[in-house]
Coordinates of C-alpha atoms and ligand atoms in Angstrom, one line a residue:
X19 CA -114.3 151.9 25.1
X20 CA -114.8 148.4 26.6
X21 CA -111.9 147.0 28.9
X22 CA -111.2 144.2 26.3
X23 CA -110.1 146.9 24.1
X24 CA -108.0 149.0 26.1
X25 CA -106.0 145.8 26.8
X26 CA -105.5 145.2 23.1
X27 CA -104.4 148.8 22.5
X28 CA -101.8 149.0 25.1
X29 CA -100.5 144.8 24.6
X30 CA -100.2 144.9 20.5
X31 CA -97.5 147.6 21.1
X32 CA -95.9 145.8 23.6
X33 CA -95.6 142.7 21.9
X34 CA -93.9 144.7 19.2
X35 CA -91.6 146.3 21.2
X36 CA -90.8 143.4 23.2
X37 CA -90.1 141.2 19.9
X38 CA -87.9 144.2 18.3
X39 CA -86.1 144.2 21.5
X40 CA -85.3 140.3 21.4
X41 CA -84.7 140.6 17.7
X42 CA -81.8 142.9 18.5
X43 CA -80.2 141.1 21.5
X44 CA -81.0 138.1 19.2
X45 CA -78.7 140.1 16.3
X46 CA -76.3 141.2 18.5
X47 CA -75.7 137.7 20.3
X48 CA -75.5 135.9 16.8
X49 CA -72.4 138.8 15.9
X50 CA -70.4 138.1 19.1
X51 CA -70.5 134.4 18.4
X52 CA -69.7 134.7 14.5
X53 CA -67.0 137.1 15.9
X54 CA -66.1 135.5 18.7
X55 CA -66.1 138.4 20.6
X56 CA -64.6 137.9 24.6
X57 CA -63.5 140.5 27.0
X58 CA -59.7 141.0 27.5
X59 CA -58.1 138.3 30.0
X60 CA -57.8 139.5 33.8
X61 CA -54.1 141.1 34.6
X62 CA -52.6 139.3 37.1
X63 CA -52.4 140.8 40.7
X64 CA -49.5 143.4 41.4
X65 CA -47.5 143.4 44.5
X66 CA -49.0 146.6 46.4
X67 CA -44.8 147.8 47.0
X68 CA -44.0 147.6 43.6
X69 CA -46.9 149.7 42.4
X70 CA -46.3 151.9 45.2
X71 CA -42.8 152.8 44.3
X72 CA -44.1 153.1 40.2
X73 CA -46.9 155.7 41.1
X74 CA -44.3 157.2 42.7
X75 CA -42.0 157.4 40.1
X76 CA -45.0 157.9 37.7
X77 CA -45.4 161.5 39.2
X78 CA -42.3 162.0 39.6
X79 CA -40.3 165.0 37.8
X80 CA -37.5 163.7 38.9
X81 CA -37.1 161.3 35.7
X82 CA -36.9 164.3 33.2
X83 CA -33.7 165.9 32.3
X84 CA -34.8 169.6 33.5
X85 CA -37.3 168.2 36.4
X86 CA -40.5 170.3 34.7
X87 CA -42.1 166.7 33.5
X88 CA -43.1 163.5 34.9
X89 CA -45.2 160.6 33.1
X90 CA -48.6 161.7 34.8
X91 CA -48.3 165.2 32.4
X92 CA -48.9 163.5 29.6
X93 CA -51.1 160.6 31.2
X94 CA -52.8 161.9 33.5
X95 CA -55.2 160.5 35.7
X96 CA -57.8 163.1 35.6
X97 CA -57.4 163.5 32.5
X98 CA -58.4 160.1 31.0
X99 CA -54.7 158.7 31.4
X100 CA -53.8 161.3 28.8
X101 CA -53.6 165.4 28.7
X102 CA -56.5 166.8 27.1
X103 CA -54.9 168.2 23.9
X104 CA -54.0 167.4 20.3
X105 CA -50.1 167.3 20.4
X106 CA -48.7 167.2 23.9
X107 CA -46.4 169.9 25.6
X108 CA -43.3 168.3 27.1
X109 CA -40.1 169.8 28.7
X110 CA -40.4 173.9 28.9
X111 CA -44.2 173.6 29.9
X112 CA -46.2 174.5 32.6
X113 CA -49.6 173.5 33.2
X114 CA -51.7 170.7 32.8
X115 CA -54.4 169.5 30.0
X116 CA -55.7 172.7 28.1
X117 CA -54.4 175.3 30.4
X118 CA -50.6 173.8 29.7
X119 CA -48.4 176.1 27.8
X120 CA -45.3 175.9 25.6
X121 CA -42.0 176.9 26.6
X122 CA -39.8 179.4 25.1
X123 CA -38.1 178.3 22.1
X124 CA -40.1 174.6 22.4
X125 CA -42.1 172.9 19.6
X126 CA -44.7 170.4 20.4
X127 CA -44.7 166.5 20.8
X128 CA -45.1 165.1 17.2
X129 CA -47.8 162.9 17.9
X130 CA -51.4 162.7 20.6
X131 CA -50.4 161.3 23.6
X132 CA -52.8 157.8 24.0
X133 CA -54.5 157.1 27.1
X134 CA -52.6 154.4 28.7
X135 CA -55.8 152.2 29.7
X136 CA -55.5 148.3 29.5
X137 CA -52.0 148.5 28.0
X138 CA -50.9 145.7 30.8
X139 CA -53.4 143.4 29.2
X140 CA -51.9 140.1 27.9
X141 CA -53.0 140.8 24.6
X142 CA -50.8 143.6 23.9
X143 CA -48.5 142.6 21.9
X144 CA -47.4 146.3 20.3
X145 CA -46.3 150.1 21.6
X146 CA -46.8 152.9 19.7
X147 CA -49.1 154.5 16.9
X148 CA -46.3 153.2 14.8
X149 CA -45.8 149.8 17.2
X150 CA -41.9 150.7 17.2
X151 CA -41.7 148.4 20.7
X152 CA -43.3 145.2 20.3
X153 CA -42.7 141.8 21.4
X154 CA -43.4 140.0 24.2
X155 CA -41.3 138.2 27.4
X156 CA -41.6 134.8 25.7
X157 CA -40.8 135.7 21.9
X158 CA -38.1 138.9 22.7
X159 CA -39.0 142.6 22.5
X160 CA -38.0 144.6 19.6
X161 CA -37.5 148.5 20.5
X162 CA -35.3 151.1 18.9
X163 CA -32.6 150.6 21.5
X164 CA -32.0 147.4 20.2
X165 CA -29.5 145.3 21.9
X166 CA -28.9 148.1 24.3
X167 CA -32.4 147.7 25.8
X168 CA -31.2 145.7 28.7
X169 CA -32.5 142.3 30.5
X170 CA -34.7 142.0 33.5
X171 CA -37.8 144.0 32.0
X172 CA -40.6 141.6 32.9
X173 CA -42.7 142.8 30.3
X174 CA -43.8 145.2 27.4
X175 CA -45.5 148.2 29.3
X176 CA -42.2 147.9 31.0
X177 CA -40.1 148.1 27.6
X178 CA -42.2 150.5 26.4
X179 CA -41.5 153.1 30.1
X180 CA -37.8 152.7 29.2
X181 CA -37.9 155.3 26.5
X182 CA -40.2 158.7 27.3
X183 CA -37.4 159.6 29.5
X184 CA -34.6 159.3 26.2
X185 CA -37.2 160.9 23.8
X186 CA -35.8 165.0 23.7
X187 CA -39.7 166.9 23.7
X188 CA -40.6 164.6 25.9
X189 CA -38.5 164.2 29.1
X190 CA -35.0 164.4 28.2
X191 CA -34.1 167.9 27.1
X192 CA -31.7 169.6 24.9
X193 CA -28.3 169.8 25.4
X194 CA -27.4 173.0 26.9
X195 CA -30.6 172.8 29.1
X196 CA -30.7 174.0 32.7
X197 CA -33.0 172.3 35.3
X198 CA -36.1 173.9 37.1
X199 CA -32.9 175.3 40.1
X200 CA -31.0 176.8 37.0
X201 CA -28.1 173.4 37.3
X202 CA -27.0 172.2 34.1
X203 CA -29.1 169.3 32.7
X204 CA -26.9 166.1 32.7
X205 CA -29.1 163.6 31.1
X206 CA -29.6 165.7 28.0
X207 CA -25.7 166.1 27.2
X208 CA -25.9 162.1 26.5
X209 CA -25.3 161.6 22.6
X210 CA -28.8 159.8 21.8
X211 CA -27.0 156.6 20.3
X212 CA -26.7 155.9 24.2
X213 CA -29.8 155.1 25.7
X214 CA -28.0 152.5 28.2
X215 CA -26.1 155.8 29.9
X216 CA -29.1 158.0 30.2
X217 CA -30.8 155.0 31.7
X218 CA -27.6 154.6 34.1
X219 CA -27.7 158.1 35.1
X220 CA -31.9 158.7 36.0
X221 CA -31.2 155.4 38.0
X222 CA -28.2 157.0 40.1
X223 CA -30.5 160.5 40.2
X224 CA -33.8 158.5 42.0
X225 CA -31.6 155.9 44.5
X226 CA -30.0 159.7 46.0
X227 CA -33.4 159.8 47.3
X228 CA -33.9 157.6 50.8
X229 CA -37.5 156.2 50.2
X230 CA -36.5 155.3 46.9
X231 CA -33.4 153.3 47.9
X232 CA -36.0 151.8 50.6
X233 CA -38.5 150.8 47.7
X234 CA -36.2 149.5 45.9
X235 CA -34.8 147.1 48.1
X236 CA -38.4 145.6 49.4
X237 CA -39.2 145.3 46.0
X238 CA -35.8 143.8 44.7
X239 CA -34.6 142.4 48.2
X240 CA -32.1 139.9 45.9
X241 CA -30.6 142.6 44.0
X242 CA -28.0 144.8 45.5
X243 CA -28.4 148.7 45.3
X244 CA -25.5 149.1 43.1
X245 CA -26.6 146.6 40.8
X246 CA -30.4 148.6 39.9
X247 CA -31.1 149.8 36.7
X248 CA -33.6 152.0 35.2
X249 CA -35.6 148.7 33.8
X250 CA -36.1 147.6 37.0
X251 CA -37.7 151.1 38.0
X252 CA -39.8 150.9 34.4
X253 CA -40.8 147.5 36.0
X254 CA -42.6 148.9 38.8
X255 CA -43.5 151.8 36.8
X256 CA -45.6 149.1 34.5
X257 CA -47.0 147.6 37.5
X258 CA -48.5 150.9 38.7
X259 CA -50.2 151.4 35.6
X260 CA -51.4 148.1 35.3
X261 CA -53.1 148.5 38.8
X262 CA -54.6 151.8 38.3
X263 CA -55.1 151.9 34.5
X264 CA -57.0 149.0 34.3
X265 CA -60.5 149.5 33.6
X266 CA -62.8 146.9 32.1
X267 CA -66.3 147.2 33.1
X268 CA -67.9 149.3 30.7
X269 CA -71.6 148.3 30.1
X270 CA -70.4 146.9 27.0
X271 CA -67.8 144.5 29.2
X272 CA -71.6 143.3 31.2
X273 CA -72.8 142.8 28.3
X274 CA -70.7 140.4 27.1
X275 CA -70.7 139.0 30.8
X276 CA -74.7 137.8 30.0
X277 CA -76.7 141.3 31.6
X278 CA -78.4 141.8 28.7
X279 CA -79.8 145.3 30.3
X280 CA -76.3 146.8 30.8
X281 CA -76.7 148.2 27.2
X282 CA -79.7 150.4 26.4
X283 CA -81.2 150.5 22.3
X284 CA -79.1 152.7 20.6
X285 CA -75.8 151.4 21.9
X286 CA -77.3 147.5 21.3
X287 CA -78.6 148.8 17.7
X288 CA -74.8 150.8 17.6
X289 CA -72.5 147.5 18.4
X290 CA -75.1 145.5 15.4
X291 CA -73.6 148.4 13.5
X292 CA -70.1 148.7 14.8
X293 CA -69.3 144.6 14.4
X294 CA -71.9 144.5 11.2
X295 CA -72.5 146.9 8.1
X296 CA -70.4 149.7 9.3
X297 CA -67.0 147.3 9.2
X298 CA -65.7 149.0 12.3
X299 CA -64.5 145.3 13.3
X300 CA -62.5 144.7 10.2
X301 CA -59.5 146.9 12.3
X302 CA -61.4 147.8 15.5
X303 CA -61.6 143.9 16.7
X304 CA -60.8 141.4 19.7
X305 CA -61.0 142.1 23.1
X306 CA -59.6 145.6 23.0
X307 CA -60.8 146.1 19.8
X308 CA -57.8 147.1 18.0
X309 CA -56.2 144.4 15.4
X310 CA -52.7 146.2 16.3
X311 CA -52.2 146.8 12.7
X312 CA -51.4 149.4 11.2
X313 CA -53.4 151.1 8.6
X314 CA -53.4 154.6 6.1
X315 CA -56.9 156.2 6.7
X316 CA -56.2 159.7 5.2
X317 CA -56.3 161.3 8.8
X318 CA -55.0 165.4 8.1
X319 CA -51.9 165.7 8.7
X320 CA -50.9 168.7 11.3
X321 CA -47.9 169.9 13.5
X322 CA -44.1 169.4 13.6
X323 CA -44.1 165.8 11.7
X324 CA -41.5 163.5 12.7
X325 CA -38.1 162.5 11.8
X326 CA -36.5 162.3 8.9
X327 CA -40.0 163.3 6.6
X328 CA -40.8 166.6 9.1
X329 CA -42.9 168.4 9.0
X330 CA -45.2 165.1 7.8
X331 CA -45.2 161.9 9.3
X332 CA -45.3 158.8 7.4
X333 CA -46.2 156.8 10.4
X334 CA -45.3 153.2 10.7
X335 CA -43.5 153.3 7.0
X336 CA -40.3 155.6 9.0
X337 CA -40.1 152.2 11.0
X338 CA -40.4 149.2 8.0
X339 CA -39.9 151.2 4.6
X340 CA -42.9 149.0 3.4
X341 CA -44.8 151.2 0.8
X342 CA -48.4 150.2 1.9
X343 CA -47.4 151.4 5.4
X344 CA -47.2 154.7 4.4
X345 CA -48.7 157.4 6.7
X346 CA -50.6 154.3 8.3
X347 CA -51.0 154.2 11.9
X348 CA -51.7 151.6 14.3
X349 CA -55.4 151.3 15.2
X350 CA -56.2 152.5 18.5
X351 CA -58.2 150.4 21.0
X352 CA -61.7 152.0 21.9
X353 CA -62.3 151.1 25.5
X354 CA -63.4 154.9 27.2
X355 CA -62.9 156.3 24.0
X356 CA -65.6 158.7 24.7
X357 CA -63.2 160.4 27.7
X358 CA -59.9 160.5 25.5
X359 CA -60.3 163.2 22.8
X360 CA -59.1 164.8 20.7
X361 CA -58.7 161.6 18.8
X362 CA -56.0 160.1 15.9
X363 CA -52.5 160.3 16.1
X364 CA -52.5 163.9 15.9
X365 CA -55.1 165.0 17.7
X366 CA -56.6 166.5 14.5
X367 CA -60.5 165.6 16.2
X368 CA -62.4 167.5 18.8
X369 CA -65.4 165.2 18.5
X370 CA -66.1 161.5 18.1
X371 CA -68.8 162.8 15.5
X372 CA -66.5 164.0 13.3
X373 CA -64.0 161.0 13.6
X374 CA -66.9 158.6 12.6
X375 CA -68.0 160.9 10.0
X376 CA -64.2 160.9 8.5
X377 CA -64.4 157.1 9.1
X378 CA -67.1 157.2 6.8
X379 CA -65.3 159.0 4.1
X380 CA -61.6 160.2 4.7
X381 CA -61.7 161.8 1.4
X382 CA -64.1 164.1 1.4
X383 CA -63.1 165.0 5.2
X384 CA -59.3 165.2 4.6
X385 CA -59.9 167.6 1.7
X386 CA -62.2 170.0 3.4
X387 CA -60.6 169.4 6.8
X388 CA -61.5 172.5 9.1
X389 CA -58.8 174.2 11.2
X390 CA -60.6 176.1 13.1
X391 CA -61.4 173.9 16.1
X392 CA -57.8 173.0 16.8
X393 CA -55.5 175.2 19.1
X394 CA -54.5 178.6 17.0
X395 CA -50.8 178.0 16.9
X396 CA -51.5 174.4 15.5
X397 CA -53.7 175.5 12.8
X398 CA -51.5 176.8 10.4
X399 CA -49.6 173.3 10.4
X400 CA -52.3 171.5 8.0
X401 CA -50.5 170.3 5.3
X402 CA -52.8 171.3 2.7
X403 CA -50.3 170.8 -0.4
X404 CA -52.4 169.4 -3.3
X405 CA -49.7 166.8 -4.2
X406 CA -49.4 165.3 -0.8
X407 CA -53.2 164.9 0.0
X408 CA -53.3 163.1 -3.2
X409 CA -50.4 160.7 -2.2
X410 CA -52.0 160.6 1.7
X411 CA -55.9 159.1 -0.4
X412 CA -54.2 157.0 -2.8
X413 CA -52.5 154.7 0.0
X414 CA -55.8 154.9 2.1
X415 CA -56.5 151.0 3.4
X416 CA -59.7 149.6 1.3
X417 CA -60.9 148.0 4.3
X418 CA -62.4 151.1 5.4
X419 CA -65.3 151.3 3.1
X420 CA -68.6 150.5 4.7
X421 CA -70.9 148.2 3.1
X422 CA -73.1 151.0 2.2
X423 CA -73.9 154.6 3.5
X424 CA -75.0 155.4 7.1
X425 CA -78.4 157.5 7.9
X426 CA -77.5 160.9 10.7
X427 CA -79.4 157.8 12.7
X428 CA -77.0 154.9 12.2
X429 CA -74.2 157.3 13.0
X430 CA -75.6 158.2 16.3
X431 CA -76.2 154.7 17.4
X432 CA -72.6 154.2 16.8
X433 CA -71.5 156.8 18.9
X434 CA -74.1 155.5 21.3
X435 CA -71.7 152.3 21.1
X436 CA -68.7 154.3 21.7
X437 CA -70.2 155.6 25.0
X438 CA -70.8 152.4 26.1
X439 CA -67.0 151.5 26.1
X440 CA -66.8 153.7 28.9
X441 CA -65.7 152.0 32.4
X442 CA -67.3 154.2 34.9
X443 CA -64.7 153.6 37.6
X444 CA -62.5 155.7 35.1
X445 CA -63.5 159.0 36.3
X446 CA -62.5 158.2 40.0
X447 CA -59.3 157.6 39.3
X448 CA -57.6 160.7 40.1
X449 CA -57.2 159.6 43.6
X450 CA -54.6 157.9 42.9
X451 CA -52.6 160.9 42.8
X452 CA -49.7 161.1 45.5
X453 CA -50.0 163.8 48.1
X454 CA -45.8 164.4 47.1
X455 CA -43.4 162.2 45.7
X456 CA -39.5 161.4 47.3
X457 CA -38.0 164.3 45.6
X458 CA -39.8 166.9 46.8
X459 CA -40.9 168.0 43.1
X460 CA -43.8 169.3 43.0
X461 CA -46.7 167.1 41.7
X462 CA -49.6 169.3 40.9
X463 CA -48.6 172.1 38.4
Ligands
HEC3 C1 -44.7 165.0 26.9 C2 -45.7 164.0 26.9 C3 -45.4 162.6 27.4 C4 -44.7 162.2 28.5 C5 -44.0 163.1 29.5 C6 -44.8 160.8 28.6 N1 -45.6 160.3 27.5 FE1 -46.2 158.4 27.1 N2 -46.7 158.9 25.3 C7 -46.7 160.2 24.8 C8 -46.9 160.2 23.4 C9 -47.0 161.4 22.4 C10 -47.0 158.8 23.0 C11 -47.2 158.3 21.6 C12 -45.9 158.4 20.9 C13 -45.8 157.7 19.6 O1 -46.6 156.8 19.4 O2 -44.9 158.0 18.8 C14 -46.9 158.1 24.3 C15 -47.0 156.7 24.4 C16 -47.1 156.0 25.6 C17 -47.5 154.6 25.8 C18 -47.9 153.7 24.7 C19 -49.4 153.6 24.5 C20 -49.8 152.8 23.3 O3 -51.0 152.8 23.1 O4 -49.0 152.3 22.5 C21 -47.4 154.4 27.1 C22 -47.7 153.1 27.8 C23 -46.9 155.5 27.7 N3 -46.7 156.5 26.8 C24 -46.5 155.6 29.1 C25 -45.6 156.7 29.5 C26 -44.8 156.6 30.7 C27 -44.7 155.4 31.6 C28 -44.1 157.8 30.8 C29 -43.1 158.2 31.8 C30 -41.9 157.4 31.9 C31 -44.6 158.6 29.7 N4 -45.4 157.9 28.9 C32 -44.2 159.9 29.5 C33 -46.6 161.4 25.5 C34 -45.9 161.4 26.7
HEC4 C1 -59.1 150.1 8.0 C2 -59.1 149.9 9.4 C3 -60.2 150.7 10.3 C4 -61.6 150.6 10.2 C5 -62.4 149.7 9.2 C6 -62.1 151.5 11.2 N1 -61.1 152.1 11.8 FE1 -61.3 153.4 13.3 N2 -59.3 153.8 13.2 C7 -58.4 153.1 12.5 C8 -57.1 153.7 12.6 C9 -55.8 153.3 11.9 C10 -57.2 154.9 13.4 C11 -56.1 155.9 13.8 C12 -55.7 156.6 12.5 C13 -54.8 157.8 12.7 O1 -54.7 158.3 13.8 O2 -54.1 158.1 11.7 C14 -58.6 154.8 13.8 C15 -59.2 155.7 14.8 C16 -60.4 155.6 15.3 C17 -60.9 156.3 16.4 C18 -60.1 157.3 17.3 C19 -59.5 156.6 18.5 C20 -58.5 157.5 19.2 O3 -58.1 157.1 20.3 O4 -58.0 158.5 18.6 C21 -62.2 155.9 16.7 C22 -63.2 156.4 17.7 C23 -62.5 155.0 15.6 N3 -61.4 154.7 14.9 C24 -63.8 154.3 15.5 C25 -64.1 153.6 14.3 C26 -65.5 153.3 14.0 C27 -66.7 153.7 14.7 C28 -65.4 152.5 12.8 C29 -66.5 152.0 11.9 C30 -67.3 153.1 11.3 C31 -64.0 152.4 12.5 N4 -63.2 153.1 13.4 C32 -63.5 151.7 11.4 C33 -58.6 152.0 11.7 C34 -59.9 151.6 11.3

C-alpha cells in the first residue's frame, strides 16, 4: 500500500467524524439560541455568621418536637441534599438514608423528600411538588399559614424553612409525644391552626442555648433577643443552604459557558434530544429546567396519600380545586438528577431508566407498574384500583407526547444528558457537616 493511500484511508474517516461532530455542536448551538437557553443567575454572597448559625440549626435536632429529627435527615448532605429513599421517615426514626427505620406506631412522610440544590436561585419563584409556598419578597409570599406567616423573612427558601418544623411526620410530633429524655413534647400539644405559637416556642427552645443567643445577636445586632422569631432563624437557615447547596457547574453549565468539549457525544446527541424531538423542554425548561408548573403525568400512586383524599394524593388540585390539576405535580428541576433517586413525588423510581421510559409512555408504565423494587412495606400501597388508574390517564397533560418513538439508543443518550447535569463539587459536600451542634444533640445517627 503506497503512503498516499494510507493517508486517504485514515483522513476520509476523520473528515467524517470531524464534520458529524460540528454538525452536532452546530444542532445543539442552534437549539440553545431558539430556546434561549442560559444558566441560572449567580446567588448573591452570604454573610459567613449567618450561614454559620443556619448549618447549625440545619443539623440541629433541637427544632423537632421530640429532638429525633433535624433538617439534614431528610436533606442530607451525603446524601444528595435528600435521604436516599422513596417516602421519608420523620419523627420516631433512627437512621439515616436506606438504613433509617420507622418508629413504632409511625407511618411514612406522604411525599419524596427533593434535593434542596439551587432552591436560593432567583428564579424560584415556587415550594413544593404542589408549589403550596410561592411568591417572592417583591410580589408577597403565599403559604398555608397565611396571614400568620410573619414579616422579616427575606426570602422564599426562607418562607419555605418556616414550615417542616409545624408539619406532624415531619418534625413536630403528635400530641402526647415524649422527647428523646422521655419529657413531654411541648411543640406538638399546639392546635395546628397556630403555626405563629409553635414558631414562638422552637425560638424560646434554641436562644436557651448560649452560642445561639451569641449567633443571633452578630447576625441581628439591631434586634433585641426578646424580640427574635423563628423567621429570623429560617433566615439564616436559607442562607446556609444557599451557600452549600448551590451547585452549578455541571458539564452541561460549561457548556453553555462556550467549552464545547465539557460534553462528550452521547450527552451532546442527548440534550439535541432532550430540548428537541423528545419534548423534555416543553416542562423541563429555563435555567433550572423546570417550568414550575404543575402537571398530571400518570406517575403510580403509592403510600399513605395526603390529606383530605388519603390514601391518594391529588397533588396540586388539594391546593386550587382546579380539575386539570388533578394528581398533577410540579415539575422537578434536573440539575444532579442523576445523584437524587428514587425519583417523582413518591419515590415510586429506582432508576432514571425507567422514569424516562414512563416519560415515554405513562400508560402502559402505570398499568403494569412493578412493586417489587420499592421497600416491602411500601409495596402493598400501589393503588391498583381499575377505576382510579383510569381517572389518574384520562387527566394525563398532552404535552408529554414525544414527537415520535425513541430507539433503546435515543433513550440512552438522554440519560447520557441527565448525567451531565451533574455538578461534581456535589459529592464533596458532606464536609460541611458540623463536628456537634449547640445543643449537644447528636448529629450523626
Ligand atoms: C422527615 C423528612 C423531612 C425533614 C425533617 C425536612 N424535610 Fe424538607 N422536605 C421533605 C419533603 C417530603 C418535602 C416535599 C413535601 C411536599 O412537597 O409536600 C420537603 C421539601 C423541602 C423543600 C422544598 C424543595 C422544593 O423543591 O420545593 C425545602 C427547601 C426543604 N424541604 C428544606 C427543609 C428544611 C430547611 C428543613 C428543616 C427546617 C426540612 N426541609 C426538614 C422532607 C423533609
Ligand atoms: C408535561 C410536562 C413534562 C414533560 C414533557 C417531561 N416531564 Fe419530566 N417530569 C414532569 C413532572 C410533572 C414530573 C414529576 C411527576 C410526579 O412526580 O408526579 C417529572 C419528573 C421527571 C424526572 C424525575 C425528577 C425527580 O427529581 O424526581 C426526570 C428525570 C424527568 N422528569 C425527565 C424528563 C425527560 C428526560 C423528559 C423528556 C423525555 C421529560 N422529563 C418530559 C413533567 C414533564
Amino acid at each position: 500500500m503506497k503512503p498516499k493511500n494510507l493517508t486517504t484511508y485514515i483522513a476520509i474517516p476523520l473528515l467524517i467524524l470531524g464534520f458529524t461532530t460540528i454538525k452536532l455542536d452546530d444542532q445543539l448551538q442552534h437549539l440553545i439560541q431558539e430556546k434561549n437557553i442560559v444558566a441560572p443567575e449567580a446567588i448573591p454572597n452570604q454573610d459567613p455568621v449567618k450561614v454559620e448559625l443556619g448549618r447549625l440549626l440545619f443539623f440541629d435536632k433541637l427544632l423537632s418536637g421530640n429532638k429525633d429529627v433535624s433538617c439534614a435527615t431528610c436533606h442530607h448532605p451525603a446524601l444528595a441534599s435528600a435521604d436516599a429513599i422513596a417516602l421519608p421517615i420523620g419523627v420516631g426514626g433512627k437512621g439515616l438514608g436506606k438504613e433509617r427505620i420507622m418508629g413504632e406506631d409511625r407511618e411514612r412522610v406522604p411525599r419524596n423528600s427533593p434535593d434542596v440544590f439551587n432552591r436560593g436561585a432567583k428564579e424560584w419563584h415556587t415550594m413544593f411538588w404542589d408549589s403550596r409556598v410561592s411568591g417572592s419578597p417583591e410580589e408577597g409570599f403565599v403559604s398555608p399559614a397565611d396571614e400568620k406567616l410573619p414579616e422579616g423573612l427575606e426570602n422564599l427558601l426562607a418562607v419555605q424553612a418556616m414550615f417542616p418544623v409545624t408539619s406532624r411526620d415531619e418534625m413536630r410530633g403528635e400530641a402526647g409525644d415524649r422527647d428523646v429524655f422521655g419529657e413531654p413534647n411541648e411543640i406538638a400539644l399546639i392546635s395546628p391552626a397556630s403555626e405563629h405559637i409553635i414558631w414562638h416556642r422552637l425560638m424560646m427552645r434554641i436562644l436557651e442555648y448560649p452560642k445561639y443567643r451569641r449567633l443571633f445577636k452578630v447576625v441581628y445586632p439591631d434586634i433585641a433577643l426578646e424580640d427574635l422569631g423563628f423567621q429570623h432563624a429560617a433566615n439564616a437557615i436559607a442562607a446556609f443552604e444557599m451557600a452549600a447547596f448551590t451547585l452549578n457547574d455541571s458539564p452541561w453549565d460549561q457548556y453553555l459557558a462556550g467549552n464545547s468539549k465539557a460534553l462528550n457525544k452521547a450527552q451532546k446527541r442527548g440534550a439535541v434530544l432532550f430540548y428537541g424531538k423528545a419534548n423534555c423542554s416543553t416542562c423541563h425548561t429555563g435555567p433550572l429546567l423546570t417550568d414550575q408548573q404543575s402537571h398530571n403525568i400518570g406517575v403510580p400512586q403509592i403510600g399513605p396519600g395526603k390529606g383530605n383524599a388519603r390514601p391518594i394524593d391529588v397533588g396540586r388540585y388539594a391546593e386550587t380545586g382546579k380539575k386539570e390539576d388533578l394528581f398533577a405535580f410540579r415539575t422537578p428541576p434536573l440539575k444532579n438528577v442523576a445523584l437524587t433517586g428514587p425519583w417523582m413525588h413518591n419515590g415510586a423510581y429506582q432508576s432514571l431508566e425507567e422514569v424516562i421510559a414512563h416519560h415515554l409512555n405513562p400508560e402502559k408504565h402505570l398499568q403494569q407498574f412493578d412493586t417489587s423494587d420499592l421497600p416491602e412495606e411500601l409495596q402493598p400501597t400501589f393503588a391498583d384500583e381499575n377505576q382510579l388508574i383510569r381517572r389518574l390517564i384520562k387527566n394525563i397533560d398532552d404535552q408529554l407526547k414525544p414527537e415520535q418513538d425513541l430507539s433503546k439508543g435515543e433513550m440512552k443518550d438522554l440519560l447520557s444528558f441527565l448525567h451531565a447535569l451533574t455538578d461534581e463539587g456535589a459529592a464533596e459536600i458532606a464536609r460541611i457537616i458540623p463536628r456537634r451542634v449547640p445543643s449537644g444533640l447528636p448529629v450523626i445517627d
